Amino acid sequence: MGYSCKSCKKCMLKDNFNITKDKDGLVIALAGNPNTGKSTIFNALTGLNQHTGNWPGKTVLQAQGTCIIKGKKCTLVDLPGTYSLLANSIDEVVARDFLCFAKPDATIVVTDATCLERNLNLALQVLEITDKVVVCVNLMDEAERKGIKVNTDLLAAELGVPVIPTSARSKQGLDELISMVYELATGNITSNPNPIPYDQDLEEAIQELQPQIEALLKGRLNSRWVALRLIEGDEELLEGIKNYLSQEELEEDRVEEKCAQ
Amino acid sequence: MAIEKPLSEMPIGTVGTVIENGLTGLTKRRLMDLGFIPGSKIEVLRKSPAGDPTAYYVRGTIIALRNNEASHISIIPHNKF
Ligand SMILES: Nc1nc2c(ncn2[C@@H]2O[C@H](COP(=O)(O)OP(=O)(O)O)[C@@H](O)[C@H]2O)c(=O)[nH]1
Ligand SMILES: [Mg+2]
């Protein structure tokens, strides 16, 4: 592997995740349960501008592609479909590490309107890691056929992030989705996910841990979420922190100018 | 009074509600993520030729579990889904 500067975001993304980020470009992740239409959305948005490979060092398929949104080049990353992000499997480690350490500018959580309840488990887990999330309720046509109505406004209010209904196979709602993603990724709008309250004993343990974690991580990961993972005994996450954070030590905004590549 | 039974002992066609996920650690967490949590409606769909694993319908999806996992999940059977 050739020389690469360890401190800029562009090289960090390239080295660790094999993601090419354009200067001023945006990185958008697609997360969701298997079979919710992630790849359909990914294909509709990137067309032929995509390529597949493996995640660095893993035998997990990686699909990335580009599209232009309002003049900005966006790199879309189709994450492995999972039911959880708690590192039960290699797919979950890949998806979780990307959200935690590659820090995409926005994440689309694709959900299945016909079994939302199941899908919200993952959506809530993503929202504990990052607040730059748009929830896409896909397969709306299928839901309608089954007589299922989804109140996306209410869902958005409950979750505290934008919710966009789509039927990706017939390309319905994708313009709205992408323009919401753009607004969120560029900071034109901010979201404010409602924190998930846990039992009192857990909340007390979180309160005890969180300040110490915050002092160490200085905002690089959501300290409440890290506290929860430590309480649960998640060794995988410690592994991820060791792998990725030392390189990112320096302010991640001190970017491209200093890097020759 | 309905009585809790281990999921692994339920014949094909049984429908019921999950009462408890009695596993521990990562396995418990994984099955929770798959939808095996108290209150979930569940249906026993079919067994593999060897009788293990068994396919269950839970929260909108089909999930196969090994009997040594399903034996720690208790359900109350009822008449319809
Ligand atoms: N009816 C309907 N089918 C969809 C929609 N989106 C995706 N599909 C279909 O759902 C299946 C799974 O989609 P895919 O994109 O592969 O899901 P992934 O596993 O999340 O990548 C495919 O057969 C798609 O054609 C939709 O909005 N409506
Ligand atoms: Mg796919």
Coordinates of C-alpha atoms and ligand atoms in Angstrom, one line a residue:
Chain A
M1 CA 0.0 0.0 0.0
G2 CA 1.4 3.4 -0.9
Y3 CA 2.0 6.4 1.3
S4 CA -1.1 7.9 2.7
C5 CA -1.5 10.6 5.3
K6 CA -3.0 9.2 8.5
S7 CA -4.7 12.3 9.7
C8 CA -7.1 13.5 7.0
K9 CA -10.6 12.2 6.5
K10 CA -10.1 11.5 2.8
C11 CA -7.2 9.1 3.5
M12 CA -8.8 7.6 6.5
L13 CA -11.9 6.7 4.4
K14 CA -9.7 5.3 1.6
D15 CA -7.5 3.2 3.9
N16 CA -10.0 1.8 6.3
F17 CA -13.1 1.6 4.2
N18 CA -12.0 1.8 0.6
I19 CA -14.3 4.7 0.1
T20 CA -13.3 7.5 -2.3
K21 CA -14.5 10.8 -1.1
D22 CA -14.4 13.9 -3.4
K23 CA -13.3 17.2 -2.1
D24 CA -16.5 18.9 -0.9
G25 CA -18.3 15.6 -1.7
L26 CA -20.8 13.9 0.6
V27 CA -20.7 10.4 1.9
I28 CA -24.2 8.8 2.3
A29 CA -24.7 5.4 3.9
L30 CA -27.7 3.1 3.3
A31 CA -28.5 0.8 6.2
G32 CA -31.5 -1.5 6.8
N33 CA -32.8 -5.0 7.4
P34 CA -32.3 -7.5 4.5
N35 CA -34.8 -7.2 1.7
T36 CA -36.1 -3.7 2.5
G37 CA -35.0 -2.3 -0.9
K38 CA -31.6 -0.9 -0.1
S39 CA -30.1 -2.1 -3.3
T40 CA -33.1 -1.0 -5.3
I41 CA -32.7 2.5 -4.0
F42 CA -28.9 2.4 -4.4
N43 CA -29.3 1.3 -8.0
A44 CA -31.9 3.9 -8.8
L45 CA -29.7 6.7 -7.4
T46 CA -26.4 5.7 -8.8
G47 CA -27.3 4.0 -12.0
L48 CA -24.2 2.7 -13.8
N49 CA -21.9 4.8 -11.6
Q50 CA -21.2 2.1 -9.1
H51 CA -18.6 -0.6 -8.4
T52 CA -18.4 -3.5 -6.1
G53 CA -15.5 -5.1 -4.2
N54 CA -14.8 -6.2 -0.7
W55 CA -14.6 -4.3 2.5
P56 CA -10.9 -4.0 3.3
G57 CA -9.7 -7.2 5.0
K58 CA -13.2 -8.7 5.1
T59 CA -15.0 -11.2 2.9
V60 CA -18.1 -9.0 2.9
L61 CA -19.3 -7.5 -0.4
Q62 CA -19.1 -3.8 -0.6
A63 CA -21.1 -1.7 -3.1
Q64 CA -20.5 2.0 -3.6
G65 CA -21.6 4.4 -6.2
T66 CA -21.8 8.1 -7.0
C67 CA -24.5 10.5 -7.9
I68 CA -24.8 14.2 -8.1
I69 CA -27.3 15.9 -5.8
K70 CA -27.8 19.6 -6.3
G71 CA -24.4 19.9 -7.9
K72 CA -22.6 18.0 -5.2
K73 CA -20.9 14.7 -5.8
C74 CA -22.2 12.1 -3.4
T75 CA -20.7 8.7 -2.6
L76 CA -23.4 6.2 -1.7
V77 CA -22.4 3.2 0.3
D78 CA -24.8 0.2 0.4
L79 CA -24.1 -1.4 3.8
P80 CA -24.8 -5.1 4.5
G81 CA -28.4 -5.8 5.4
T82 CA -28.7 -6.5 9.2
Y83 CA -31.3 -6.8 11.9
S84 CA -29.0 -5.2 14.4
L85 CA -25.7 -3.3 14.9
L86 CA -24.6 -5.1 18.0
A87 CA -21.8 -7.0 16.2
N88 CA -23.4 -10.5 16.3
S89 CA -21.9 -11.2 12.9
I90 CA -19.3 -9.9 10.5
D91 CA -22.0 -8.0 8.5
E92 CA -23.0 -6.2 11.6
V93 CA -19.4 -5.3 12.5
V94 CA -18.9 -3.9 9.0
A95 CA -22.1 -1.8 9.1
R96 CA -21.5 -0.6 12.7
D97 CA -17.8 0.3 12.1
F98 CA -18.8 2.3 9.0
L99 CA -21.4 4.3 10.9
C100 CA -19.2 4.8 13.9
F101 CA -15.8 5.5 12.4
A102 CA -16.4 6.5 8.8
K103 CA -19.0 9.0 10.0
P104 CA -21.0 9.4 6.8
D105 CA -22.5 12.9 6.2
A106 CA -26.0 11.2 6.4
T107 CA -27.4 7.8 6.8
I108 CA -30.6 6.5 5.1
V109 CA -32.2 3.8 7.2
V110 CA -34.4 1.8 4.7
T111 CA -37.4 0.1 6.4
D112 CA -40.2 -2.1 5.2
A113 CA -43.6 -0.5 5.6
T114 CA -45.2 -4.0 5.8
C115 CA -43.3 -4.9 9.0
L116 CA -42.2 -1.6 10.5
E117 CA -42.0 -2.8 14.0
R118 CA -39.3 -5.3 13.2
N119 CA -37.4 -2.7 11.2
L120 CA -37.5 0.0 13.9
N121 CA -35.1 -2.1 16.0
L122 CA -32.3 -1.3 13.6
A123 CA -33.5 2.2 13.0
L124 CA -33.4 3.0 16.8
Q125 CA -29.9 1.5 17.0
V126 CA -28.7 3.7 14.2
L127 CA -30.2 6.7 15.9
E128 CA -28.3 5.9 19.1
I129 CA -25.0 6.2 17.1
T130 CA -25.8 9.2 14.9
D131 CA -28.5 11.8 14.5
K132 CA -27.8 12.5 10.8
V133 CA -30.5 10.0 9.8
V134 CA -33.4 10.0 7.4
V135 CA -35.7 7.0 7.8
C136 CA -37.1 5.8 4.5
V137 CA -40.3 3.8 4.8
N138 CA -40.1 1.8 1.6
L139 CA -42.5 -0.7 0.1
M140 CA -45.4 1.7 0.6
D141 CA -47.1 0.1 -2.5
E142 CA -46.9 -3.3 -0.9
A143 CA -48.2 -1.9 2.4
E144 CA -51.1 -0.3 0.7
R145 CA -51.9 -3.6 -1.1
K146 CA -52.1 -5.3 2.3
G147 CA -54.2 -2.5 3.8
I148 CA -51.5 -1.2 6.1
K149 CA -51.4 2.5 6.6
V150 CA -48.2 4.2 7.8
N151 CA -48.4 7.6 9.5
T152 CA -45.0 8.9 8.5
D153 CA -45.6 12.3 10.2
L154 CA -46.3 10.7 13.5
L155 CA -43.3 8.4 13.1
A156 CA -41.0 11.4 12.4
A157 CA -42.3 13.2 15.5
E158 CA -41.8 10.0 17.6
L159 CA -38.3 9.4 16.3
G160 CA -37.1 13.0 16.0
V161 CA -35.7 12.6 12.5
P162 CA -37.2 13.0 9.0
V163 CA -39.3 10.1 7.6
I164 CA -39.9 9.8 3.9
P165 CA -42.3 7.2 2.3
T166 CA -41.1 5.6 -0.9
S167 CA -41.9 2.8 -3.3
A168 CA -38.5 2.3 -4.7
R169 CA -39.4 -0.2 -7.4
S170 CA -41.6 2.3 -9.1
K171 CA -39.2 5.2 -8.1
Q172 CA -41.8 6.9 -6.1
G173 CA -40.6 9.2 -3.3
L174 CA -37.0 9.0 -4.3
D175 CA -36.7 12.7 -5.2
E176 CA -38.1 13.7 -1.8
L177 CA -35.8 11.2 -0.1
I178 CA -32.7 12.5 -1.8
S179 CA -33.5 16.1 -1.2
M180 CA -34.1 15.5 2.5
V181 CA -30.8 13.6 2.7
Y182 CA -29.0 16.6 1.0
E183 CA -30.5 19.1 3.5
L184 CA -29.5 17.0 6.4
A185 CA -26.0 16.1 5.1
T186 CA -25.2 19.8 4.4
G187 CA -26.5 21.0 7.7
N188 CA -29.4 23.0 6.2
I189 CA -31.7 21.2 8.6
T190 CA -30.7 19.4 11.8
S191 CA -32.5 16.5 13.4
N192 CA -32.9 15.8 17.1
P193 CA -33.6 12.1 17.8
N194 CA -35.5 11.4 21.0
P195 CA -33.2 9.5 23.3
I196 CA -34.4 6.0 24.3
P197 CA -34.9 5.9 28.0
Y198 CA -33.8 2.7 29.8
D199 CA -34.6 1.3 33.3
Q200 CA -33.5 3.3 36.2
D201 CA -30.6 1.1 37.2
L202 CA -29.2 1.2 33.7
E203 CA -29.7 5.0 33.5
E204 CA -27.7 5.3 36.7
A205 CA -24.9 3.2 35.3
I206 CA -24.9 5.3 32.1
Q207 CA -24.7 8.5 34.1
E208 CA -21.7 7.2 36.0
L209 CA -19.8 6.1 32.9
Q210 CA -20.8 8.8 30.4
P211 CA -18.6 11.7 31.7
Q212 CA -15.5 9.5 31.7
I213 CA -16.2 8.2 28.2
E214 CA -16.8 11.7 27.0
A215 CA -13.5 12.9 28.4
L216 CA -11.7 10.2 26.5
L217 CA -13.5 10.3 23.2
K218 CA -14.2 14.0 23.1
G219 CA -17.3 13.7 21.0
R220 CA -15.9 11.3 18.4
L221 CA -18.5 8.7 19.3
N222 CA -21.9 9.2 21.1
S223 CA -20.8 8.6 24.7
R224 CA -24.3 7.5 25.8
W225 CA -24.2 4.7 23.2
V226 CA -20.6 3.7 24.1
A227 CA -21.6 3.5 27.8
L228 CA -24.5 1.2 26.9
R229 CA -22.2 -1.0 24.9
L230 CA -19.6 -1.2 27.7
I231 CA -22.3 -2.1 30.2
E232 CA -23.3 -4.9 27.8
G233 CA -19.7 -6.1 27.6
D234 CA -19.2 -5.4 23.9
E235 CA -15.6 -6.2 23.3
E236 CA -15.9 -5.8 19.5
L237 CA -16.5 -2.1 20.0
L238 CA -13.3 -1.7 22.0
E239 CA -11.5 -3.4 19.2
G240 CA -13.1 -0.9 16.7
I241 CA -12.0 2.0 18.8
K242 CA -8.5 0.7 19.0
N243 CA -8.4 0.1 15.2
Y244 CA -9.9 3.3 14.0
L245 CA -9.6 6.1 16.5
S246 CA -5.9 6.5 16.9
Q247 CA -5.6 7.5 13.3
E248 CA -8.4 9.9 13.5
E249 CA -6.9 11.4 16.7
L250 CA -6.4 14.8 15.1
E251 CA -9.4 17.0 14.4
E252 CA -11.1 15.4 11.5
D253 CA -11.9 18.7 9.9
R254 CA -8.2 19.5 9.3
V255 CA -8.7 17.9 6.0
E256 CA -7.6 17.8 2.4
E257 CA -5.4 20.9 2.1
K258 CA -2.6 19.2 4.0
C259 CA -2.8 15.9 2.2
A260 CA -0.8 15.6 -1.0
Q261 CA -3.1 13.0 -2.6
Chain B
M1 CA -55.2 -20.9 32.8
A2 CA -52.8 -21.0 29.9
I3 CA -49.5 -22.5 30.6
E4 CA -46.1 -21.5 29.3
K5 CA -44.3 -24.0 27.1
P6 CA -40.9 -24.2 25.6
L7 CA -41.0 -23.1 21.9
S8 CA -38.9 -26.1 20.9
E9 CA -41.7 -28.5 22.0
M10 CA -44.5 -26.9 19.9
P11 CA -45.7 -28.9 16.9
I12 CA -46.0 -27.4 13.4
G13 CA -48.9 -25.0 13.1
T14 CA -48.8 -23.8 16.7
V15 CA -49.4 -20.1 17.2
G16 CA -48.7 -18.3 20.4
T17 CA -47.2 -15.3 22.2
V18 CA -43.6 -15.2 23.5
I19 CA -43.5 -14.9 27.3
E20 CA -39.8 -15.1 28.0
N21 CA -36.5 -15.2 26.3
G22 CA -34.5 -17.1 28.9
L23 CA -31.2 -17.2 27.0
T24 CA -28.2 -15.1 28.2
G25 CA -25.5 -12.9 26.8
L26 CA -24.9 -12.5 23.1
T27 CA -27.3 -15.3 22.1
K28 CA -30.1 -13.7 24.0
R29 CA -29.3 -10.3 22.4
R30 CA -29.2 -11.9 18.9
L31 CA -32.6 -13.5 19.3
M32 CA -34.0 -10.3 20.7
D33 CA -32.8 -8.5 17.6
L34 CA -34.5 -11.2 15.5
G35 CA -37.8 -10.5 17.3
F36 CA -37.9 -13.1 20.0
I37 CA -39.1 -10.8 22.8
P38 CA -42.0 -11.0 25.2
G39 CA -45.2 -10.1 23.4
S40 CA -44.1 -11.2 19.9
K41 CA -46.7 -13.3 18.1
I42 CA -45.2 -16.5 16.7
E43 CA -46.1 -19.4 14.5
V44 CA -44.3 -22.7 14.1
L45 CA -44.0 -23.1 10.3
R46 CA -41.9 -26.2 9.5
K47 CA -39.1 -28.4 10.7
S48 CA -36.0 -29.5 8.7
P49 CA -35.9 -33.2 7.8
A50 CA -33.8 -33.9 10.8
G51 CA -36.2 -32.0 13.0
D52 CA -33.7 -29.3 13.8
P53 CA -33.6 -26.4 13.1
T54 CA -37.2 -25.2 13.0
A55 CA -38.6 -22.2 11.0
Y56 CA -40.8 -19.7 12.8
Y57 CA -42.8 -16.8 11.6
V58 CA -42.1 -13.8 13.9
R59 CA -42.7 -10.1 13.5
G60 CA -43.3 -10.3 9.7
T61 CA -40.3 -12.6 8.8
I62 CA -39.4 -16.2 8.8
I63 CA -36.5 -17.1 11.2
A64 CA -35.0 -20.5 11.8
L65 CA -33.8 -21.5 15.3
R66 CA -32.0 -24.5 16.6
N67 CA -33.9 -26.5 19.2
N68 CA -31.3 -25.7 21.9
E69 CA -32.1 -22.0 21.4
A70 CA -35.8 -22.4 21.1
S71 CA -36.0 -24.5 24.2
H72 CA -35.1 -21.4 26.2
I73 CA -38.0 -19.4 24.7
S74 CA -41.3 -19.9 26.4
I75 CA -44.6 -19.2 24.8
I76 CA -48.3 -19.4 25.6
P77 CA -50.1 -21.1 22.7
H78 CA -53.4 -19.7 21.5
N79 CA -56.0 -20.5 18.9
K80 CA -55.2 -18.0 16.2
F81 CA -52.5 -15.6 15.1
Ligands
LIG1 N1 -43.3 -3.8 -4.3 C1 -42.1 -3.3 -4.1 N2 -41.0 -4.0 -4.2 C2 -39.8 -3.5 -3.9 C3 -39.7 -2.1 -3.5 N3 -38.4 -1.9 -3.2 C4 -37.7 -3.0 -3.5 N4 -38.6 -4.0 -3.9 C5 -38.3 -5.4 -4.2 O1 -37.9 -6.0 -3.0 C6 -36.9 -7.0 -3.2 C7 -35.6 -6.8 -2.4 O2 -35.1 -5.5 -2.8 P1 -33.5 -5.2 -2.6 O3 -33.3 -3.9 -3.1 O4 -32.7 -6.3 -3.2 O5 -33.4 -5.3 -1.0 P2 -32.1 -5.2 -0.1 O6 -31.9 -6.6 0.4 O7 -32.5 -4.3 1.1 O8 -31.0 -4.7 -0.9 C8 -36.6 -6.9 -4.7 O9 -37.3 -8.0 -5.3 C9 -37.1 -5.6 -5.1 O10 -37.5 -5.5 -6.4 C10 -40.9 -1.3 -3.4 O11 -40.9 -0.2 -3.1 N5 -42.1 -1.9 -3.7
MG2 MG -29.1 -5.6 -1.2

